[in-house]
mmCIF file of C-alpha atoms in Angstrom:
data_model
loop_
_atom_site.group_PDB
_atom_site.id
_atom_site.type_symbol
_atom_site.label_atom_id
_atom_site.label_comp_id
_atom_site.label_asym_id
_atom_site.label_seq_id
_atom_site.Cartn_x
_atom_site.Cartn_y
_atom_site.Cartn_z
ATOM 1 C CA HIS A 1 -210.077 -149.492 19.847
ATOM 2 C CA ALA A 2 -212.235 -152.474 21.472
ATOM 3 C CA GLU A 3 -211.920 -153.158 25.101
ATOM 4 C CA GLY A 4 -212.212 -155.870 27.315
ATOM 5 C CA GLU A 5 -215.213 -158.559 26.452
ATOM 6 C CA VAL A 6 -215.747 -156.447 23.022
ATOM 7 C CA ALA A 7 -212.043 -157.313 21.997
ATOM 8 C CA LYS A 8 -212.222 -160.935 23.343
ATOM 9 C CA GLU A 9 -215.356 -161.313 21.157
ATOM 10 C CA GLY A 10 -213.428 -159.701 18.051
ATOM 11 C CA ILE A 11 -210.712 -162.199 18.544
ATOM 12 C CA ASP A 12 -212.786 -165.266 18.899
ATOM 13 C CA ILE A 13 -214.873 -164.236 15.629
ATOM 14 C CA ASN A 14 -211.694 -163.861 13.899
ATOM 15 C CA LYS A 15 -210.228 -167.060 14.927
ATOM 16 C CA SER A 16 -213.553 -169.044 13.802
ATOM 17 C CA LEU A 17 -213.236 -166.866 10.531
ATOM 18 C CA THR A 18 -209.771 -168.052 10.014
ATOM 19 C CA ALA A 19 -210.484 -171.645 10.682
ATOM 20 C CA LEU A 20 -213.295 -171.299 8.280
ATOM 21 C CA GLY A 21 -211.036 -169.988 5.695
ATOM 22 C CA ASP A 22 -208.750 -173.160 6.264
ATOM 23 C CA VAL A 23 -211.597 -175.397 5.263
ATOM 24 C CA PHE A 24 -212.240 -172.999 2.366
ATOM 25 C CA ALA A 25 -208.339 -173.633 1.116
ATOM 26 C CA ALA A 26 -208.716 -177.559 1.872
ATOM 27 C CA LEU A 27 -211.666 -178.376 0.152
ATOM 28 C CA THR A 28 -210.971 -176.343 -2.917
ATOM 29 C CA GLU A 29 -206.955 -177.526 -3.298
ATOM 30 C CA GLY A 30 -208.458 -181.093 -2.761
ATOM 31 C CA HIS A 31 -206.563 -181.616 0.467
ATOM 32 C CA SER A 32 -206.668 -185.538 1.911
ATOM 33 C CA HIS A 33 -207.496 -183.896 5.527
ATOM 34 C CA VAL A 34 -210.017 -180.833 5.969
ATOM 35 C CA PRO A 35 -209.379 -179.293 9.482
ATOM 36 C CA TYR A 36 -213.186 -179.241 10.450
ATOM 37 C CA ASN A 37 -212.270 -179.861 14.303
ATOM 38 C CA ASN A 38 -210.023 -176.682 14.409
ATOM 39 C CA SER A 39 -213.061 -174.293 15.413
ATOM 40 C CA ARG A 40 -216.851 -175.065 16.601
ATOM 41 C CA LEU A 41 -217.740 -172.926 13.650
ATOM 42 C CA THR A 42 -216.439 -175.428 11.246
ATOM 43 C CA GLN A 43 -217.552 -178.579 13.346
ATOM 44 C CA VAL A 44 -221.097 -177.121 13.135
ATOM 45 C CA LEU A 45 -220.834 -176.261 9.232
ATOM 46 C CA LYS A 46 -219.143 -179.754 8.164
ATOM 47 C CA ASP A 47 -222.040 -181.358 6.838
ATOM 48 C CA ALA A 48 -222.966 -178.126 4.710
ATOM 49 C CA LEU A 49 -219.496 -177.331 3.372
ATOM 50 C CA GLY A 50 -218.118 -180.846 2.681
ATOM 51 C CA GLY A 51 -221.443 -182.905 2.134
ATOM 52 C CA THR A 52 -224.235 -182.782 -0.193
ATOM 53 C CA SER A 53 -226.139 -179.639 1.217
ATOM 54 C CA LYS A 54 -226.668 -176.500 -0.959
ATOM 55 C CA THR A 55 -224.973 -173.955 0.606
ATOM 56 C CA LEU A 56 -225.410 -170.126 0.803
ATOM 57 C CA MET A 57 -223.188 -167.543 2.222
ATOM 58 C CA PHE A 58 -224.513 -163.816 2.219
ATOM 59 C CA VAL A 59 -221.883 -161.089 2.435
ATOM 60 C CA ASN A 60 -222.720 -157.473 3.824
ATOM 61 C CA CYS A 61 -220.180 -154.571 2.539
ATOM 62 C CA ALA A 62 -220.697 -151.046 3.287
ATOM 63 C CA PRO A 63 -220.803 -148.630 0.492
ATOM 64 C CA SER A 64 -218.789 -146.121 2.902
ATOM 65 C CA GLY A 65 -215.119 -144.982 1.549
ATOM 66 C CA SER A 66 -214.018 -145.468 5.235
ATOM 67 C CA ASN A 67 -214.616 -149.420 4.718
ATOM 68 C CA ILE A 68 -213.062 -150.202 1.610
ATOM 69 C CA GLU A 69 -210.313 -152.296 3.118
ATOM 70 C CA GLU A 70 -212.885 -154.333 5.198
ATOM 71 C CA THR A 71 -215.132 -154.607 2.015
ATOM 72 C CA ARG A 72 -212.243 -155.520 -0.339
ATOM 73 C CA ASN A 73 -211.452 -158.177 2.641
ATOM 74 C CA THR A 74 -214.981 -159.468 2.607
ATOM 75 C CA LEU A 75 -215.369 -159.928 -1.221
ATOM 76 C CA HIS A 76 -211.963 -161.499 -1.273
ATOM 77 C CA TYR A 77 -213.243 -164.052 1.569
ATOM 78 C CA ALA A 78 -216.437 -164.667 -0.210
ATOM 79 C CA ARG A 79 -214.663 -165.432 -3.460
ATOM 80 C CA ARG A 80 -212.681 -168.329 -1.786
ATOM 81 C CA ALA A 81 -216.114 -169.585 -0.265
ATOM 82 C CA LYS A 82 -217.628 -169.554 -3.794
ATOM 83 C CA LYS A 83 -215.135 -172.029 -4.903
ATOM 84 C CA VAL A 84 -216.172 -174.881 -2.892
ATOM 85 C CA THR A 85 -218.394 -177.315 -4.427
ATOM 86 C CA ASN A 86 -220.284 -180.030 -2.658
ATOM 87 C CA GLN A 87 -221.006 -183.585 -3.816
ATOM 88 C CA GLN A 88 -224.186 -184.122 -5.818
ATOM 89 C CA ALA A 89 -226.818 -185.886 -3.541
ATOM 90 C CA ALA A 90 -227.597 -189.170 -4.897
ATOM 91 C CA LYS A 91 -231.129 -189.201 -6.707
#
């Protein structure tokens, strides 16, 4: 198990990813409020996620059977991200 600084870093990463998931949900479900300010990560990605930018998400999955649960969770998260549609830029 992770301890000390490594554990704290893992907790911070999970908080940021949870906040990003909340933004995905708000954007795909048409909420009037999108919680961009809940995390530094979502603040930085605000223009890419809700604006007119083209956005890519790369997902890294391990082929090992011991990572099956993490791989499943990662693919589920990526499916949520895929549902986000940005506005078309004016030409």
